[in-house]
């Protein structure tokens, strides 16, 4: 009981400290204003009249000069102020039930494809048991064949199914017409055909000939936020414009059929998915837009050789191409996250957390280097967290490092369970989960965090523009009532 009592006291001390520091300006200004008001009230009518007359007798040149200076300062301020970027709406691809891959189906296919290497089959089963994936994740039709048929035609077919479905849904939800799109950005890391996927979208919807289109490849699972950052920069220089970002990963040509364990991991985790996002800097979109983009912070650790090679596409000993995931991946992701939040912290954390971090940093430098570093409480800065559903280990590590509750990482865990690792689009399935649960209120702040090959850690901060009504359609519409579900540490197959 004494320990519990001390804990409660410490909690209230911290709350008092946070209130004092975060409202220090208000607490200083209010007494000053009150004191000024009292002094004015103490003045008699004659003194107030005399003060007013002295103001009226100011030199006309001084008044005009002061007014002109104020106008210049105001003009410079408003011209240098960045354009506000709104997220009007977005749409996530929902795979058809015919693409569903239950555990039994996945393992049966693995046994038939890798019948000469039972150890690889057992390895995949152990990974799947601990993956956090559920029974409803989906793989493209070409992977359902035995053996799989990863042809160019099949890959294009998957790309058309995912991207066009997401785009059609976005057009329907927003009322956007193809001719209204000024900027198009498509990101897909591992499938980069010629003509590009962005050209495929332009051809399908007959977009304008002067559209500014971009196709990003090889950027990994964090490419979605890189696309958002690129769109933001373009919207700063192109007024009154709409930008559409399409994030996906095409699985068909990248399903590994060899025996290297490091390359078999992606087979167990990656699944079909995609999202289309409408961004705009038009003032007319302010009222109906769901979110406002506040910050994008990008961190690249590619100068380090280990970080560069921790997610690496290469051939195995038999000449079969696959994505190799290094054992150092989680440690490298942790370092990238530290660098990212070091930049993000000063932008979003309240003054109380920044001061605590600064004092602890000074203490470690001057007094004792063994002091445990202070981890800022990012729950003070955000109501919602969308952590890239790269795998159970990724979510566990971030929950531990950022000291988040189970509810804070619920959207990430449930997205991994229902849809698997959908690469760069996973963040949008998570955001849609939060909306589908009716938790997104006006003024709420959302932190999206993603990791990608290279190695990169990218973050985006959004502020909710209006209270979001529970969507009637979308990827969670037919199953949200079943979630959250309990996900055991090991699912025995």
Coordinates of C-alpha atoms in Angstrom, one line a residue:
X1 CA 0.0 0.0 0.0
X2 CA 2.8 2.6 0.8
X3 CA 4.3 1.9 -2.7
X4 CA 0.8 2.4 -4.3
X5 CA 0.3 5.7 -2.3
X6 CA 3.8 7.0 -3.4
X7 CA 2.9 6.1 -7.0
X8 CA -0.3 8.0 -6.9
X9 CA 1.4 11.0 -5.3
X10 CA 4.1 10.9 -8.0
X11 CA 1.4 10.8 -10.7
X12 CA -0.3 14.0 -9.3
X13 CA 3.1 15.7 -8.9
X14 CA 3.8 15.0 -12.6
X15 CA 0.3 16.2 -13.7
X16 CA 0.9 19.4 -11.7
X17 CA 4.3 19.9 -13.3
X18 CA 2.9 19.4 -16.8
X19 CA 0.0 21.8 -16.2
X20 CA 2.4 24.5 -14.8
X21 CA 4.9 24.3 -17.6
X22 CA 2.5 23.9 -20.5
X23 CA 0.4 26.9 -19.3
X24 CA 3.3 29.0 -18.1
X25 CA 2.7 31.8 -20.6
X26 CA -1.0 32.0 -19.7
X27 CA -0.1 32.0 -16.0
X28 CA 2.3 35.0 -16.5
X29 CA 0.2 37.0 -18.9
X30 CA -3.1 36.8 -17.0
X31 CA -1.7 38.5 -13.8
X32 CA -0.1 41.2 -16.0
X33 CA -3.3 41.9 -17.8
X34 CA -5.2 42.0 -14.6
X35 CA -2.7 44.4 -13.0
X36 CA -2.9 46.7 -16.0
X37 CA -6.7 46.7 -15.9
X38 CA -6.7 47.6 -12.2
X39 CA -4.3 50.5 -12.8
X40 CA -6.5 51.8 -15.7
X41 CA -9.5 51.6 -13.4
X42 CA -7.7 53.6 -10.7
X43 CA -7.2 56.5 -13.1
X44 CA -9.8 59.2 -12.9
X45 CA -11.8 60.4 -15.9
X46 CA -9.5 63.4 -16.3
X47 CA -6.4 61.3 -16.5
X48 CA -8.0 58.9 -19.1
X49 CA -9.2 61.9 -21.2
X50 CA -5.7 63.4 -21.1
X51 CA -4.1 60.1 -22.2
X52 CA -6.6 59.8 -25.1
X53 CA -5.9 63.4 -26.2
X54 CA -2.1 62.8 -26.2
X55 CA -2.6 59.8 -28.5
X56 CA -4.7 61.9 -30.9
X57 CA -2.0 64.6 -31.2
X58 CA 0.6 62.1 -32.5
X59 CA 2.3 63.3 -35.7
X60 CA 0.5 62.1 -38.9
X61 CA 3.8 60.9 -40.4
X62 CA 4.4 58.7 -37.3
X63 CA 0.9 57.2 -37.6
X64 CA 1.3 56.5 -41.4
X65 CA 4.8 55.0 -40.9
X66 CA 3.6 52.7 -38.2
X67 CA 0.6 51.6 -40.2
X68 CA 2.7 51.0 -43.3
X69 CA 5.2 48.9 -41.2
X70 CA 2.4 46.8 -39.8
X71 CA 1.0 46.2 -43.3
X72 CA 4.4 45.2 -44.6
X73 CA 5.0 42.8 -41.7
X74 CA 1.6 41.2 -42.1
X75 CA 2.0 40.8 -45.9
X76 CA 5.4 39.1 -45.5
X77 CA 4.0 36.8 -42.8
X78 CA 1.0 35.7 -44.9
X79 CA 3.0 35.3 -48.1
X80 CA 5.7 33.2 -46.4
X81 CA 3.2 31.1 -44.5
X82 CA 3.1 27.6 -46.1
X83 CA -0.1 26.5 -47.8
X84 CA -2.3 24.3 -45.7
X85 CA -2.6 20.7 -47.1
X86 CA -5.8 18.9 -46.4
X87 CA -6.5 15.1 -46.6
X88 CA -10.0 15.3 -48.2
X89 CA -10.6 11.5 -48.0
X90 CA -9.0 8.2 -48.8
X91 CA -10.0 4.7 -49.9
X92 CA -8.5 1.2 -49.1
X93 CA -8.6 -1.8 -51.4
X94 CA -10.6 -4.7 -50.0
X95 CA -9.4 -8.0 -51.5
X96 CA -12.1 -10.4 -52.8
X97 CA -12.9 -13.5 -50.6
X98 CA -11.6 -15.7 -53.5
X99 CA -8.1 -14.5 -52.6
X100 CA -8.3 -15.5 -49.0
X101 CA -5.4 -17.6 -47.7
X102 CA -6.2 -19.5 -44.4
X103 CA -3.3 -21.0 -42.5
X104 CA -4.2 -24.5 -43.7
X105 CA -4.1 -23.4 -47.4
X106 CA -0.8 -21.5 -47.0
X107 CA 0.9 -24.5 -45.3
X108 CA -0.5 -27.0 -47.8
X109 CA 0.9 -24.9 -50.7
X110 CA 4.2 -24.6 -48.9
X111 CA 4.4 -28.4 -48.5
X112 CA 3.7 -29.0 -52.1
X113 CA 6.0 -26.3 -53.4
X114 CA 8.9 -27.1 -51.0
X115 CA 8.3 -30.8 -50.8
X116 CA 12.1 -31.5 -51.2
X117 CA 12.9 -29.3 -48.2
X118 CA 10.7 -30.1 -45.2
X119 CA 12.9 -27.9 -42.9
X120 CA 11.9 -24.8 -44.9
X121 CA 8.2 -25.8 -44.5
X122 CA 8.6 -26.2 -40.8
X123 CA 10.4 -22.8 -40.6
X124 CA 7.5 -21.1 -42.4
X125 CA 5.0 -22.8 -40.1
X126 CA 6.8 -21.6 -37.0
X127 CA 6.9 -18.0 -38.4
X128 CA 3.2 -18.1 -39.3
X129 CA 2.3 -19.4 -35.8
X130 CA 3.9 -16.4 -34.2
X131 CA 3.2 -13.8 -36.9
X132 CA 0.0 -12.2 -35.5
X133 CA -1.8 -12.8 -38.9
X134 CA -5.3 -14.1 -39.0
X135 CA -7.2 -16.5 -41.3
X136 CA -8.6 -13.9 -43.6
X137 CA -5.5 -12.3 -45.2
X138 CA -5.3 -12.5 -49.0
X139 CA -2.7 -13.3 -51.7
X140 CA -3.2 -12.5 -55.4
X141 CA -4.6 -15.2 -57.8
X142 CA -1.2 -16.1 -59.4
X143 CA 0.1 -17.3 -56.0
X144 CA -2.8 -19.7 -55.5
X145 CA -1.5 -21.9 -58.3
X146 CA 0.8 -24.8 -57.6
X147 CA 3.5 -23.9 -58.4
X148 CA 2.8 -20.1 -58.4
X149 CA 2.7 -18.3 -61.8
X150 CA 4.4 -15.0 -61.3
X151 CA 4.1 -13.8 -64.9
X152 CA 4.2 -10.1 -66.0
X153 CA 0.6 -10.4 -67.2
X154 CA -0.4 -11.7 -63.7
X155 CA 1.5 -8.9 -62.0
X156 CA -0.2 -6.3 -64.1
X157 CA -3.5 -7.9 -63.4
X158 CA -2.9 -7.6 -59.7
X159 CA -1.8 -4.0 -60.0
X160 CA -5.0 -3.1 -62.0
X161 CA -7.3 -4.9 -59.6
X162 CA -5.8 -3.2 -56.5
X163 CA -5.1 0.3 -57.9
X164 CA -8.2 0.7 -60.0
X165 CA -10.5 -0.6 -57.2
X166 CA -9.0 1.9 -54.7
X167 CA -9.2 4.7 -57.3
X168 CA -12.9 4.0 -58.2
X169 CA -13.8 4.0 -54.5
X170 CA -12.0 7.3 -54.0
X171 CA -13.9 8.9 -56.9
X172 CA -17.2 7.6 -55.6
X173 CA -16.5 8.9 -52.0
X174 CA -15.2 12.3 -52.9
X175 CA -17.1 13.1 -56.1
X176 CA -13.7 13.9 -57.7
X177 CA -13.5 13.7 -61.5
X178 CA -10.4 12.5 -63.2
X179 CA -9.9 15.8 -65.0
X180 CA -9.7 17.5 -61.5
X181 CA -6.5 15.7 -60.6
X182 CA -3.4 18.0 -61.0
X183 CA -0.8 15.7 -59.4
X184 CA -0.5 11.9 -59.4
X185 CA 2.0 10.0 -57.3
X186 CA 2.1 6.2 -57.3
X187 CA 4.5 4.2 -55.0
X188 CA 5.1 0.5 -55.4
X189 CA 8.5 -0.8 -54.2
X190 CA 9.1 -4.1 -56.0
X191 CA 7.1 -4.0 -59.2
X192 CA 8.2 -1.3 -61.6
X193 CA 7.0 -2.1 -65.2
X194 CA 7.3 -0.1 -68.3
X195 CA 5.1 1.9 -68.9
X196 CA 5.0 2.8 -65.2
X197 CA 2.1 2.2 -62.9
X198 CA 1.4 6.0 -62.9
X199 CA 1.1 5.9 -66.7
X200 CA -1.3 2.9 -66.3
X201 CA -3.5 5.1 -64.1
X202 CA -3.4 8.0 -66.5
X203 CA -4.3 5.7 -69.4
X204 CA -7.2 4.1 -67.5
X205 CA -8.9 7.3 -66.4
X206 CA -7.8 9.5 -69.3
X207 CA -6.2 12.1 -67.1
X208 CA -5.1 15.5 -68.4
X209 CA -2.0 15.7 -70.6
X210 CA -0.5 18.4 -68.3
X211 CA -0.8 16.3 -65.2
X212 CA 2.3 16.1 -63.0
X213 CA 2.9 12.4 -62.5
X214 CA 5.5 10.5 -60.4
X215 CA 6.2 6.8 -59.9
X216 CA 8.3 5.8 -56.9
X217 CA 9.9 2.4 -56.6
X218 CA 12.4 0.6 -54.4
X219 CA 11.5 2.8 -51.4
X220 CA 10.1 0.0 -49.2
X221 CA 7.2 0.1 -46.8
X222 CA 7.7 3.7 -45.8
X223 CA 7.2 4.9 -49.4
X224 CA 3.6 6.0 -48.7
X225 CA 4.8 8.8 -46.4
X226 CA 7.5 9.7 -48.8
X227 CA 4.7 10.1 -51.4
X228 CA 2.8 12.3 -48.9
X229 CA 5.9 14.4 -48.4
X230 CA 6.4 14.8 -52.2
X231 CA 2.7 15.7 -52.6
X232 CA 3.0 18.3 -49.9
X233 CA 6.0 19.9 -51.5
X234 CA 4.3 20.1 -54.9
X235 CA 1.1 21.5 -53.4
X236 CA 3.3 24.4 -51.9
X237 CA 4.2 25.6 -55.4
X238 CA 1.0 24.7 -57.3
X239 CA -1.9 26.7 -55.8
X240 CA -5.5 25.5 -56.0
X241 CA -4.5 21.9 -56.8
X242 CA -5.6 18.3 -56.1
X243 CA -3.0 15.5 -55.6
X244 CA -3.8 11.8 -55.6
X245 CA -1.4 9.4 -53.9
X246 CA -1.6 5.7 -54.6
X247 CA 0.3 3.4 -52.2
X248 CA 0.5 -0.4 -52.8
X249 CA 2.8 -3.4 -53.1
X250 CA 2.4 -6.0 -55.9
X251 CA 3.0 -9.5 -54.5
X252 CA 2.7 -11.6 -57.6
X253 CA 6.3 -11.2 -59.0
X254 CA 7.9 -11.2 -55.6
X255 CA 6.8 -14.5 -54.1
X256 CA 10.0 -16.4 -53.2
X257 CA 10.1 -20.1 -54.2
X258 CA 13.6 -21.0 -52.8
X259 CA 14.9 -22.4 -49.5
X260 CA 16.7 -19.4 -47.9
X261 CA 15.1 -18.7 -44.5
X262 CA 15.8 -15.0 -44.5
X263 CA 14.0 -14.8 -47.9
X264 CA 11.0 -17.0 -46.8
X265 CA 10.0 -14.5 -44.1
X266 CA 8.3 -12.1 -46.5
X267 CA 6.1 -14.9 -47.9
X268 CA 4.7 -15.4 -44.4
X269 CA 4.0 -11.7 -43.7
X270 CA 3.2 -9.8 -46.9
X271 CA -0.3 -9.7 -48.3
X272 CA -2.5 -7.9 -50.9
X273 CA -3.4 -4.3 -50.2
X274 CA -3.5 -0.7 -51.5
X275 CA -4.8 2.8 -50.8
X276 CA -5.7 5.9 -52.7
X277 CA -5.5 9.3 -50.9
X278 CA -6.8 12.7 -52.1
X279 CA -4.8 15.7 -50.9
X280 CA -5.7 19.3 -51.7
X281 CA -4.6 22.9 -50.9
X282 CA -7.9 24.3 -52.1
X283 CA -9.6 26.5 -49.5
X284 CA -13.0 25.2 -50.7
X285 CA -12.0 21.7 -49.3
X286 CA -11.4 23.0 -45.8
X287 CA -14.9 22.1 -44.4
X288 CA -15.3 18.6 -45.8
X289 CA -11.6 17.5 -45.4
X290 CA -11.0 14.9 -42.8
X291 CA -7.5 15.9 -41.8
X292 CA -4.9 18.6 -42.0
X293 CA -1.2 17.7 -42.6
X294 CA 0.9 19.1 -39.8
X295 CA 4.4 17.6 -40.1
X296 CA 6.4 15.1 -42.1
X297 CA 9.7 13.9 -40.7
X298 CA 12.0 11.6 -42.7
X299 CA 15.1 9.8 -41.5
X300 CA 17.5 7.9 -43.7
X301 CA 20.2 5.6 -42.3
X302 CA 21.5 4.4 -45.7
X303 CA 25.0 5.7 -45.0
X304 CA 25.5 2.8 -42.7
X305 CA 26.3 -0.5 -44.5
X306 CA 24.3 -2.7 -42.1
X307 CA 21.3 -0.5 -42.3
X308 CA 21.6 -0.4 -46.1
X309 CA 21.6 -4.2 -46.5
X310 CA 19.1 -5.2 -43.7
X311 CA 16.3 -5.4 -46.3
X312 CA 17.9 -6.5 -49.5
X313 CA 16.7 -7.9 -52.8
X314 CA 19.1 -10.5 -54.2
X315 CA 19.5 -14.0 -55.6
X316 CA 20.0 -17.0 -53.5
X317 CA 22.5 -19.8 -54.2
X318 CA 20.1 -21.3 -56.7
X319 CA 19.6 -18.0 -58.6
X320 CA 16.1 -17.4 -57.2
X321 CA 15.4 -13.8 -56.4
X322 CA 13.9 -12.8 -53.1
X323 CA 13.9 -10.2 -50.3
X324 CA 16.4 -11.0 -47.6
X325 CA 15.6 -9.7 -44.1
X326 CA 18.6 -9.4 -41.8
X327 CA 18.7 -10.5 -38.1
X328 CA 19.8 -6.9 -37.3
X329 CA 16.6 -5.5 -38.6
X330 CA 14.9 -4.7 -35.3
X331 CA 18.0 -3.1 -33.8
X332 CA 18.5 -1.0 -36.9
X333 CA 14.8 0.0 -36.9
X334 CA 15.2 1.1 -33.3
X335 CA 18.1 3.3 -34.1
X336 CA 16.2 4.9 -37.0
X337 CA 13.2 5.5 -34.8
X338 CA 15.5 7.2 -32.2
X339 CA 16.8 9.6 -34.9
X340 CA 13.3 10.2 -36.2
X341 CA 11.7 11.1 -32.8
X342 CA 14.7 13.3 -31.9
X343 CA 13.6 15.5 -34.8
X344 CA 9.9 15.0 -34.2
X345 CA 9.9 15.6 -30.5
X346 CA 10.6 19.4 -30.5
X347 CA 7.9 19.8 -33.1
X348 CA 5.1 18.1 -31.2
X349 CA 5.9 17.6 -27.6
X350 CA 4.6 20.0 -24.9
X351 CA 7.1 22.1 -23.1
X352 CA 6.9 20.0 -19.9
X353 CA 8.2 16.9 -21.8
X354 CA 10.9 18.9 -23.7
X355 CA 12.2 20.3 -20.4
X356 CA 12.4 16.9 -18.7
X357 CA 14.2 15.5 -21.7
X358 CA 16.6 18.4 -21.7
X359 CA 17.3 18.2 -17.9
X360 CA 17.9 14.4 -18.2
X361 CA 20.3 14.9 -21.2
X362 CA 22.3 17.6 -19.3
X363 CA 22.4 15.3 -16.2
X364 CA 23.7 12.4 -18.2
X365 CA 26.4 14.6 -19.8
X366 CA 27.5 16.4 -16.6
X367 CA 26.8 14.2 -13.6
X368 CA 26.3 10.5 -14.5
X369 CA 26.3 8.9 -18.0
X370 CA 24.7 5.8 -16.5
X371 CA 21.5 7.5 -15.8
X372 CA 18.7 5.9 -17.8
X373 CA 17.7 8.2 -20.7
X374 CA 14.3 9.9 -20.4
X375 CA 11.8 8.7 -23.0
X376 CA 9.4 11.5 -23.7
X377 CA 5.7 10.7 -23.2
X378 CA 4.4 11.0 -26.8
X379 CA 0.9 10.3 -25.4
X380 CA 0.9 13.9 -24.4
X381 CA 1.2 14.9 -28.1
X382 CA -1.0 12.4 -29.8
X383 CA -4.4 10.7 -29.3
X384 CA -3.9 8.0 -32.0
X385 CA -0.9 6.0 -33.3
X386 CA -0.7 4.3 -36.6
X387 CA 2.4 2.1 -36.5
X388 CA 3.3 0.3 -39.7
X389 CA 2.0 -3.3 -39.4
X390 CA 5.3 -4.8 -40.6
X391 CA 5.1 -7.7 -38.2
X392 CA 4.4 -8.5 -34.6
X393 CA 8.0 -7.8 -33.5
X394 CA 7.8 -4.3 -35.1
X395 CA 4.7 -3.4 -33.2
X396 CA 6.0 -4.9 -29.9
X397 CA 9.2 -3.0 -30.2
X398 CA 7.5 0.4 -30.8
X399 CA 5.0 -0.2 -28.0
X400 CA 7.8 -0.9 -25.6
X401 CA 10.1 2.0 -26.7
X402 CA 7.3 4.6 -26.8
X403 CA 5.6 3.2 -23.6
X404 CA 2.2 2.9 -25.4
X405 CA -0.8 1.1 -24.0
X406 CA -2.5 -1.9 -25.7
X407 CA -5.3 0.5 -27.0
X408 CA -2.7 2.7 -28.7
X409 CA -1.4 -0.2 -30.8
X410 CA -4.7 -1.8 -31.3
X411 CA -5.2 -0.5 -34.8
X412 CA -1.8 -1.8 -35.9
X413 CA -2.3 -5.3 -34.3
X414 CA -5.8 -5.7 -35.7
X415 CA -4.7 -4.5 -39.2
X416 CA -1.9 -7.1 -39.2
X417 CA -4.3 -9.8 -38.1
X418 CA -7.0 -9.0 -40.7
X419 CA -5.0 -7.9 -43.7
X420 CA -1.3 -8.9 -43.0
X421 CA 1.6 -6.6 -43.9
X422 CA 0.2 -4.6 -46.9
X423 CA 3.5 -2.6 -47.0
X424 CA 3.1 1.2 -47.5
X425 CA -0.7 1.1 -47.5
X426 CA -1.0 -0.5 -44.0
X427 CA -1.1 2.9 -42.3
X428 CA -4.4 3.7 -44.1
X429 CA -6.0 0.5 -43.0
X430 CA -5.1 1.4 -39.4
X431 CA -6.5 4.9 -39.8
X432 CA -9.7 3.4 -41.2
X433 CA -9.9 1.0 -38.2
X434 CA -9.8 4.0 -35.8
X435 CA -12.5 5.7 -37.8
X436 CA -14.6 2.6 -38.0
X437 CA -14.5 2.3 -34.2
X438 CA -15.9 5.8 -33.9
X439 CA -12.8 7.1 -32.0
X440 CA -11.7 10.0 -34.3
X441 CA -12.9 13.3 -32.9
X442 CA -12.3 16.9 -34.1
X443 CA -8.9 18.2 -33.0
X444 CA -7.4 14.7 -32.4
X445 CA -3.8 14.3 -33.5
X446 CA -2.6 11.2 -35.3
X447 CA 1.0 10.0 -35.6
X448 CA 1.8 7.6 -38.6
X449 CA 5.1 5.8 -38.3
X450 CA 6.6 3.6 -41.1
X451 CA 9.8 1.8 -41.7
X452 CA 11.3 0.9 -45.1
X453 CA 14.4 -0.5 -46.9
X454 CA 17.4 1.6 -47.2
X455 CA 17.0 1.9 -44.1
X456 CA 14.3 4.6 -43.5
X457 CA 12.0 5.7 -40.7
X458 CA 9.3 8.2 -41.8
X459 CA 6.6 10.0 -39.8
X460 CA 3.6 12.0 -40.6
X461 CA 1.4 14.0 -38.2
X462 CA -2.2 14.8 -39.0
X463 CA -4.8 16.8 -37.1
X464 CA -8.5 15.8 -37.4
X465 CA -10.4 18.5 -39.1
X466 CA -13.9 17.3 -38.1
X467 CA -15.4 14.5 -36.0
X468 CA -15.4 11.5 -38.3
X469 CA -18.7 9.6 -38.6
X470 CA -18.4 5.8 -38.6
X471 CA -18.0 4.8 -42.3
X472 CA -20.6 2.5 -43.7
X473 CA -18.2 1.1 -46.4
X474 CA -14.5 0.4 -46.5
X475 CA -12.2 -2.6 -45.6
X476 CA -13.6 -3.0 -42.1
X477 CA -17.3 -2.5 -42.8
X478 CA -18.2 -6.2 -42.6
X479 CA -16.0 -7.2 -39.7
X480 CA -15.4 -4.2 -37.4
X481 CA -17.9 -5.5 -34.8
X482 CA -15.7 -8.6 -34.3
X483 CA -12.6 -6.5 -33.4
X484 CA -10.5 -6.3 -31.3
X485 CA -9.8 -10.0 -31.1
X486 CA -7.4 -11.8 -28.8
X487 CA -4.2 -12.7 -30.6
X488 CA -2.4 -15.5 -28.8
X489 CA 1.4 -15.6 -28.7
X490 CA 1.4 -18.8 -30.7
X491 CA -1.3 -20.3 -32.9
X492 CA -0.7 -24.0 -33.0
X493 CA -1.0 -25.3 -36.6

